[in-house]
Each structure stands twice: as C-alpha cells, then as structure tokens.
Amino acid sequence: MKVALITNYWKESQGGGIRVYLQNLVRELAASGADVRVIFREGSDPDEVCIPGGQRLFAVRSLSALRDYRPDVISVHGGWHCLFPAVAYKLIHGCTVVQTFHTEPEEALTDRFRLFYQTLLNRCDHVTFVSDRLRERTSEVWNLRFPRTEITYAGAPEVVAVTSEEVAAFRERFGIGDRRPVLLALGLTALKYKAEGLKHLIQAVNLLKEKYPGVVLIATRRGVFSPEVEEFARAEGASEHVVFTGDIENPSVPLSLCDIYTHITLGDGLPIALLEAMAMGKPIVATPVAGIPEAIRDGENGILVPPEPAEIAEKIDYLLKNPDVARRLGEAAKRTVEERFTWQKSAAKFLVLFSDGRRV
C-alpha cells in the first residue's frame, strides 16, 4: 500500500505535538509494511518532499508531487492547502483520502470559506480527530458536517531512560540546583489557549511559594507566546520560581526530575506531552478541557482542576502532602497508557481506514 502523507509540519519544525504524532505514525505504518511518502511545508528531511512557501503554492506543487508518487491512500494532516491537492488527485486518479484534525479551532469560518471547506470534506472517505471532544468542538465552531468520522488517538512516546548525570546537567544548566518541589509544563507557549492556561499555572505557583519557598515551574518550548508569558511571570513577581527553557531535545529529562506534571490549558486535542508524562508514571494535575478527560479520570489516574489559580495550587499542595496518593495516581496513569494509548493501536486503526473502500 502506497500512502502519501501531507502535512504542514515534519521533522525539525515548530509543529510540536503534531510533528511528534506524525513521526511516530509514519514509523509504525512503515513497520506494518506500508510505503509512506511525506509531503511537508515546514521542517527538514532530505528523504521526503519539502515544498516551502505560501499555502497556494504548496497546494499546487503538492498535487504535482502526488502525481509523481501515485499513492493508493492520501493521509491529510493540515488545513485546506493540504486537503485540496488530495481531493483534486482523488477526482482525477482515484484513491482513498483520510483527513485528520489535530488542534482546536479558535474562531468561526466565513460563509464562503466554510462552503469551500465543506465541499472538500464531502470528498473524504473518512475524517478523523485526535479526541472525541475535538470532533465536537470543530463541528460547533466551524459549523461543518463530516462524513464517516473516527477517533485516532495519539500514542505515548517511548519512554527513554534518563541517567542521573543528565538530570544533574539539566538542573545545573537552568539554575534549578536542588530546589524542590519541581513542577513541569511541556510546550504551552505555542498557541494562545495554551499560553493563557500557563499564565493561570504561574499564578498558582505564586500562591504556593510561601509554603514551598523552593518551588520551581519548568516551562519548555520557545513558542510565539513565550515573550508574552515571560513578561507575565515578571509582572506577577514569579520570575524566580519559573524557568523557561526554550526548546529542549529530550523532554524525558525534565519529566524524570519533576515531582508533578501540570498541564493547565484552556483548549487542546489530546496532548502528547500529557501521554508522555502518564507513560513515565508521573502524578498529573490538568484542566478538564478538550480531549484531556478522555485520558485522565479525576481521582483515578490524575487530578482534573478548573483553570483557577487557587484551585490549581490547592490540588498541587494536596499531592505534595500526600505522596502515597501521588504515587498511586502516577502508577494508574502509566497503566492507562499501556492499555489504551500506543502507536501500534493508532497505526492499526489508520490502516483499517486506509483499506476501507473508496468513495468519489
């Protein structure tokens, strides 16, 4: 089976969770025997097809790349400029088209663009979403109807062993030293609704610092909202308790040293960072938004909390005062990932959709 995957983000891009999702999916599809060609707009990979530039140029040149490759299936992971060449190729040559949505919509579509997008979606064989809540939210905000829909959850990244030397080097590099407790938030600076959640978390840290003078929040990734959030931390008087690392090569290092993983966001799909923390058996405090409640059951394998600083601080304090509870929640989170969120399961579901008849 020849599969063309069209996306904005590929290796060495700022795609965050989408990039991680696709790299793992492609690896598993290839392991299952599929011949996969990636057509991407941002990133770097000499073995695949990079088409930089604007969206219209990408759409036109992607169609040419599809004609060269002649796929049986086109797996789309991007906006109209990724879907348009897939649908055009299907109408001309015939193939299966599967569109996947990854992120929450932030504003309504214009009537003209909604009609255009709906026309493209009507030609898809399947439309998938990385969480059930994302399916609901996309339909609500964009007022779109979807043909046969499925949920294609991400899998948790493979747990990478971390040495004590790596942890010590990380602590020294970012001036953390032996401070405790350590909270961690991965990748919450790239999108507005994530950055707003991170601000609530920073305010919660401010509330905790009197009781825990050594408390430190590690916030990773250099996103478009990083300057805004860093300025917010300064204005709140929390700079001494928040470490902004920028992009890091191995998130397993801060995950291994943190006491609690905190994913406070106002929107999301089903965050891969959350699944990674679960896979490492970390106690988790997260907001009950988007797809997060599909992975975290409050009080069973993590704690769900509204995005209110006082309540966030209260739940963090509870876990710090009750290490047995924190350990139990972390162990349950790890079991959840092992049972439900693996890349093998995700790839197997995509392969079923890819093999499911073609519609014109």
Coordinates of C-alpha atoms in Angstrom, one line a residue:
M1 CA 0.0 0.0 0.0
K2 CA 1.4 3.4 -1.0
V3 CA 0.5 6.1 1.4
A4 CA 1.1 9.8 0.8
L5 CA 1.0 11.9 4.0
I6 CA 0.5 15.7 3.5
T7 CA 1.3 18.0 6.4
N8 CA 2.4 21.4 7.4
Y9 CA 4.9 20.1 10.0
W10 CA 7.6 17.5 9.7
K11 CA 11.0 16.8 11.3
E12 CA 12.9 19.8 12.7
S13 CA 9.8 22.1 12.5
Q14 CA 7.9 24.0 15.2
G15 CA 5.0 21.6 14.8
G16 CA 5.2 20.4 18.5
G17 CA 2.7 17.6 19.2
I18 CA 1.6 17.3 15.5
R19 CA 5.2 16.7 14.4
V20 CA 5.6 14.1 17.1
Y21 CA 2.3 12.5 16.2
L22 CA 3.2 12.2 12.5
Q23 CA 6.8 10.9 13.0
N24 CA 5.5 8.1 15.3
L25 CA 2.6 7.3 13.0
V26 CA 4.8 7.1 9.9
R27 CA 7.3 4.9 11.7
E28 CA 4.5 2.4 12.7
L29 CA 2.9 2.5 9.3
A30 CA 6.3 1.7 7.7
A31 CA 6.8 -1.1 10.2
S32 CA 3.4 -2.6 9.1
G33 CA 4.6 -2.7 5.5
A34 CA 3.2 0.5 4.1
D35 CA 5.3 2.5 1.6
V36 CA 5.0 6.1 3.0
R37 CA 5.9 9.4 1.3
V38 CA 5.7 12.6 3.3
I39 CA 4.9 15.9 1.6
F40 CA 5.5 18.7 4.0
R41 CA 5.7 22.5 4.2
E42 CA 7.9 23.2 7.3
G43 CA 10.8 21.2 8.5
S44 CA 13.8 19.4 7.1
D45 CA 14.1 15.8 5.7
P46 CA 16.2 15.1 2.6
D47 CA 14.4 11.7 2.2
E48 CA 10.9 13.3 1.8
V49 CA 9.3 16.0 -0.2
C50 CA 9.6 19.6 1.1
I51 CA 7.5 22.3 -0.5
P52 CA 8.2 25.6 1.3
G53 CA 6.3 28.8 0.6
G54 CA 2.7 30.0 0.8
Q55 CA -0.4 27.9 1.1
R56 CA -1.5 28.3 -2.5
L57 CA 1.9 27.3 -3.9
F58 CA 2.0 24.4 -1.5
A59 CA -1.4 23.1 -2.7
V60 CA -0.4 23.3 -6.4
R61 CA 3.0 21.7 -6.0
S62 CA 1.7 19.0 -3.7
L63 CA -0.7 17.9 -6.5
S64 CA 2.4 17.5 -8.7
A65 CA 4.2 15.5 -6.1
L66 CA 1.2 13.3 -5.7
R67 CA 1.1 12.6 -9.5
D68 CA 4.8 11.6 -9.3
Y69 CA 4.2 9.2 -6.4
R70 CA 0.8 7.8 -7.4
P71 CA -0.5 6.8 -3.9
D72 CA -3.3 4.4 -3.1
V73 CA -4.1 6.5 0.0
I74 CA -3.6 10.1 1.0
S75 CA -3.5 10.9 4.7
V76 CA -4.0 14.6 5.3
H77 CA -2.9 16.4 8.4
G78 CA -3.3 20.1 7.8
G79 CA -5.7 22.8 6.5
W80 CA -7.3 23.4 3.2
H81 CA -4.0 23.7 1.4
C82 CA -3.2 20.1 2.4
L83 CA -6.6 18.7 1.7
F84 CA -7.2 20.5 -1.7
P85 CA -4.4 18.6 -3.6
A86 CA -5.6 15.3 -2.0
V87 CA -9.1 15.8 -3.2
A88 CA -8.0 17.0 -6.6
Y89 CA -5.8 13.9 -7.1
K90 CA -8.7 11.7 -6.0
L91 CA -11.1 13.1 -8.5
I92 CA -8.5 12.7 -11.3
H93 CA -6.9 9.4 -10.5
G94 CA -8.9 7.8 -7.7
C95 CA -7.6 7.0 -4.3
T96 CA -8.7 6.9 -0.6
V97 CA -8.5 10.3 1.3
V98 CA -8.4 10.5 5.1
Q99 CA -8.4 13.9 6.8
T100 CA -7.2 14.2 10.4
F101 CA -7.8 17.2 12.7
H102 CA -5.3 17.9 15.4
T103 CA -6.0 21.3 17.1
E104 CA -9.0 23.2 18.4
P105 CA -10.5 25.9 16.1
E106 CA -10.3 29.3 17.6
E107 CA -12.8 31.3 15.5
A108 CA -15.7 30.7 13.1
L109 CA -15.2 30.4 9.4
T110 CA -16.5 32.9 6.9
D111 CA -19.6 31.6 5.0
R112 CA -17.7 31.4 1.7
F113 CA -14.7 29.6 3.1
R114 CA -16.9 27.2 5.1
L115 CA -18.7 26.2 1.9
F116 CA -15.4 25.6 0.2
Y117 CA -14.0 23.6 3.1
Q118 CA -17.3 21.6 3.3
T119 CA -17.0 20.7 -0.3
L120 CA -13.5 19.3 0.2
L121 CA -14.6 17.4 3.3
N122 CA -17.5 15.8 1.5
R123 CA -15.0 14.1 -0.9
C124 CA -13.1 12.5 2.0
D125 CA -13.6 8.8 2.7
H126 CA -13.0 9.3 6.4
V127 CA -12.4 12.3 8.7
T128 CA -10.6 11.6 12.0
F129 CA -9.9 13.6 15.1
V130 CA -7.3 13.1 17.8
S131 CA -10.0 13.2 20.5
D132 CA -13.8 12.9 20.7
R133 CA -14.1 16.4 22.2
L134 CA -12.1 17.8 19.3
R135 CA -14.7 16.3 16.9
E136 CA -17.5 18.1 18.8
R137 CA -15.6 21.4 19.1
T138 CA -14.7 21.5 15.4
S139 CA -18.3 20.9 14.4
E140 CA -19.6 23.5 16.9
V141 CA -17.1 26.3 16.0
W142 CA -16.8 25.8 12.3
N143 CA -20.4 24.6 11.6
L144 CA -19.1 21.7 9.4
R145 CA -20.6 18.3 8.7
F146 CA -18.2 15.4 8.5
P147 CA -18.5 12.1 6.6
R148 CA -17.6 9.0 8.4
T149 CA -15.7 10.1 11.5
E150 CA -13.3 8.2 13.7
I151 CA -11.1 9.0 16.7
T152 CA -7.4 8.3 16.1
Y153 CA -5.8 8.9 19.5
A154 CA -2.1 9.6 19.7
G155 CA 0.2 7.0 21.4
A156 CA 2.5 7.9 24.2
P157 CA 6.1 8.4 23.1
E158 CA 8.5 5.6 24.0
V159 CA 9.9 6.1 27.5
V160 CA 13.6 7.0 27.2
A161 CA 15.9 6.0 30.1
V162 CA 17.5 9.1 31.7
T163 CA 20.8 9.0 33.6
S164 CA 21.4 10.8 36.9
E165 CA 24.2 12.7 35.0
E166 CA 21.6 14.0 32.5
V167 CA 19.4 15.2 35.3
A168 CA 22.2 16.8 37.2
A169 CA 23.3 18.6 34.0
F170 CA 19.8 19.8 33.3
R171 CA 19.5 21.2 36.9
E172 CA 22.8 23.0 36.5
R173 CA 22.1 24.3 33.0
F174 CA 18.9 26.0 34.0
G175 CA 19.9 27.0 37.6
I176 CA 17.5 24.7 39.3
G177 CA 20.0 23.2 41.7
D178 CA 18.5 21.2 44.4
R179 CA 15.3 23.2 44.6
R180 CA 12.1 21.3 45.3
P181 CA 9.3 20.7 44.5
V182 CA 9.6 20.8 40.8
L183 CA 6.6 21.2 38.6
L184 CA 6.7 20.8 34.8
A185 CA 4.6 22.1 31.8
L186 CA 5.7 20.9 28.4
G187 CA 5.0 23.0 25.3
L188 CA 2.4 25.5 26.5
T189 CA 3.8 28.6 24.7
A190 CA 2.9 27.9 21.0
L191 CA -0.9 28.5 21.0
K192 CA -3.0 31.2 22.6
Y193 CA -5.2 28.9 24.6
K194 CA -2.3 27.0 26.0
A195 CA -0.4 30.2 26.9
E196 CA -3.4 31.5 28.8
G197 CA -3.5 28.3 30.8
L198 CA 0.2 28.6 31.5
K199 CA -0.5 32.1 33.0
H200 CA -3.0 30.6 35.4
L201 CA -0.4 28.0 36.4
I202 CA 2.2 30.7 37.0
Q203 CA -0.3 32.5 39.3
A204 CA -0.8 29.2 41.2
V205 CA 3.0 28.9 41.7
N206 CA 2.9 32.4 43.2
L207 CA 0.3 31.1 45.7
L208 CA 2.5 28.1 46.5
K209 CA 5.8 29.9 47.1
E210 CA 5.1 31.0 50.7
K211 CA 4.5 27.4 51.8
Y212 CA 7.2 26.0 49.4
P213 CA 9.9 28.6 49.0
G214 CA 11.9 26.3 46.7
V215 CA 9.1 25.6 44.3
V216 CA 10.0 25.9 40.7
L217 CA 8.0 25.5 37.5
I218 CA 9.8 24.4 34.4
A219 CA 8.1 25.6 31.2
T220 CA 9.5 24.2 27.9
R221 CA 9.4 25.3 24.3
R222 CA 10.1 28.6 22.6
G223 CA 6.7 29.4 21.1
V224 CA 5.2 32.6 19.7
F225 CA 3.7 33.4 23.1
S226 CA 6.9 32.9 25.0
P227 CA 7.8 36.6 25.3
E228 CA 4.3 37.4 26.5
V229 CA 4.3 34.6 29.1
E230 CA 7.8 35.5 30.3
E231 CA 6.7 39.2 30.8
F232 CA 3.6 38.0 32.6
A233 CA 5.8 36.0 35.1
R234 CA 7.9 39.1 35.7
A235 CA 4.8 41.2 36.3
E236 CA 3.4 38.7 38.7
G237 CA 6.6 38.6 40.6
A238 CA 7.1 34.9 39.9
S239 CA 10.3 35.0 37.8
E240 CA 12.4 33.4 40.4
H241 CA 10.1 30.4 40.5
V242 CA 9.6 29.9 36.8
V243 CA 12.3 28.5 34.5
F244 CA 11.7 29.0 30.7
T245 CA 13.9 26.5 29.0
G246 CA 13.0 27.2 25.3
D247 CA 13.1 24.1 23.0
I248 CA 14.7 21.1 24.6
E249 CA 16.0 18.0 22.8
N250 CA 14.8 15.3 25.3
P251 CA 11.7 16.0 27.3
S252 CA 12.3 12.8 29.2
V253 CA 14.9 14.6 31.3
P254 CA 12.7 17.3 32.9
L255 CA 9.9 14.7 33.2
S256 CA 12.2 12.4 35.1
L257 CA 13.1 15.1 37.6
C258 CA 9.7 16.7 38.1
D259 CA 7.5 15.9 41.1
I260 CA 4.2 16.7 39.4
Y261 CA 3.4 17.2 35.8
T262 CA 1.0 20.2 35.3
H263 CA -0.9 20.6 32.0
I264 CA -3.0 23.7 32.5
T265 CA -4.5 24.7 29.2
L266 CA -7.8 26.3 28.0
G267 CA -8.0 24.1 24.9
D268 CA -6.3 21.2 23.2
G269 CA -6.7 17.9 21.3
L270 CA -5.3 15.1 23.4
P271 CA -1.8 16.4 24.3
I272 CA 1.1 14.0 23.5
A273 CA 3.0 15.7 26.3
L274 CA 0.3 14.6 28.7
L275 CA 0.5 11.0 27.4
E276 CA 4.3 11.1 27.8
A277 CA 4.0 12.2 31.4
M278 CA 1.5 9.4 32.0
A279 CA 3.8 6.8 30.4
M280 CA 6.5 7.9 32.9
G281 CA 4.2 7.3 35.8
K282 CA 4.0 11.0 36.9
P283 CA 1.2 12.4 39.1
I284 CA -0.7 14.8 36.9
V285 CA -2.8 17.9 37.5
A286 CA -4.6 19.0 34.4
T287 CA -7.6 21.0 33.2
P288 CA -10.7 19.1 32.1
V289 CA -10.8 20.6 28.6
A290 CA -10.8 19.2 25.1
G291 CA -9.6 15.5 25.0
I292 CA -7.8 15.5 28.4
P293 CA -10.8 13.9 30.3
E294 CA -10.6 11.0 27.7
A295 CA -7.3 10.1 29.2
I296 CA -7.4 11.4 32.7
R297 CA -10.2 10.2 35.1
D298 CA -10.3 12.6 38.0
G299 CA -9.1 10.9 41.2
E300 CA -8.3 7.6 39.4
N301 CA -5.2 8.3 37.3
G302 CA -4.7 12.0 37.8
I303 CA -6.4 15.2 39.1
L304 CA -8.6 17.4 36.9
V305 CA -9.0 21.0 38.1
P306 CA -10.6 24.2 36.6
P307 CA -8.2 26.8 35.3
E308 CA -8.4 28.8 38.5
P309 CA -5.1 29.6 40.2
A310 CA -6.3 29.0 43.8
E311 CA -7.8 25.6 42.9
I312 CA -4.7 24.6 40.9
A313 CA -2.5 25.5 43.9
E314 CA -4.7 23.5 46.2
K315 CA -4.5 20.3 44.1
I316 CA -0.7 20.6 43.8
D317 CA -0.4 21.1 47.5
Y318 CA -2.6 18.1 48.1
L319 CA -0.4 15.8 46.1
L320 CA 2.8 17.2 47.7
K321 CA 1.3 16.5 51.1
N322 CA 0.1 13.0 50.1
P323 CA 3.0 11.3 48.3
D324 CA 1.2 7.9 48.5
V325 CA -1.8 9.3 46.6
A326 CA 0.6 10.9 44.1
R327 CA 2.4 7.6 43.5
R328 CA -0.9 5.7 43.1
L329 CA -2.2 8.1 40.6
G330 CA 1.0 8.0 38.6
E331 CA 1.0 4.2 38.5
A332 CA -2.6 4.2 37.3
A333 CA -1.8 6.8 34.6
K334 CA 1.0 4.5 33.4
R335 CA -1.3 1.6 33.1
T336 CA -3.9 3.7 31.2
V337 CA -1.3 4.5 28.5
E338 CA -0.1 0.9 28.3
E339 CA -3.7 -0.3 27.8
R340 CA -5.2 2.4 25.6
F341 CA -2.7 4.8 24.0
T342 CA 0.0 3.1 21.9
W343 CA 1.2 4.0 18.5
Q344 CA 0.7 0.4 17.4
K345 CA -3.1 0.8 18.2
S346 CA -3.2 4.2 16.4
A347 CA -1.4 2.9 13.2
A348 CA -3.6 -0.2 13.1
K349 CA -6.8 2.0 13.2
F350 CA -5.4 4.1 10.3
L351 CA -4.6 1.0 8.3
V352 CA -8.2 -0.2 8.7
L353 CA -9.5 3.2 7.4
F354 CA -7.0 3.2 4.5
S355 CA -8.2 -0.2 3.4
D356 CA -11.9 0.7 3.7
G357 CA -13.5 1.2 0.2
R358 CA -13.1 4.3 -1.9
R359 CA -15.7 6.9 -2.5
V360 CA -15.9 9.5 -5.3

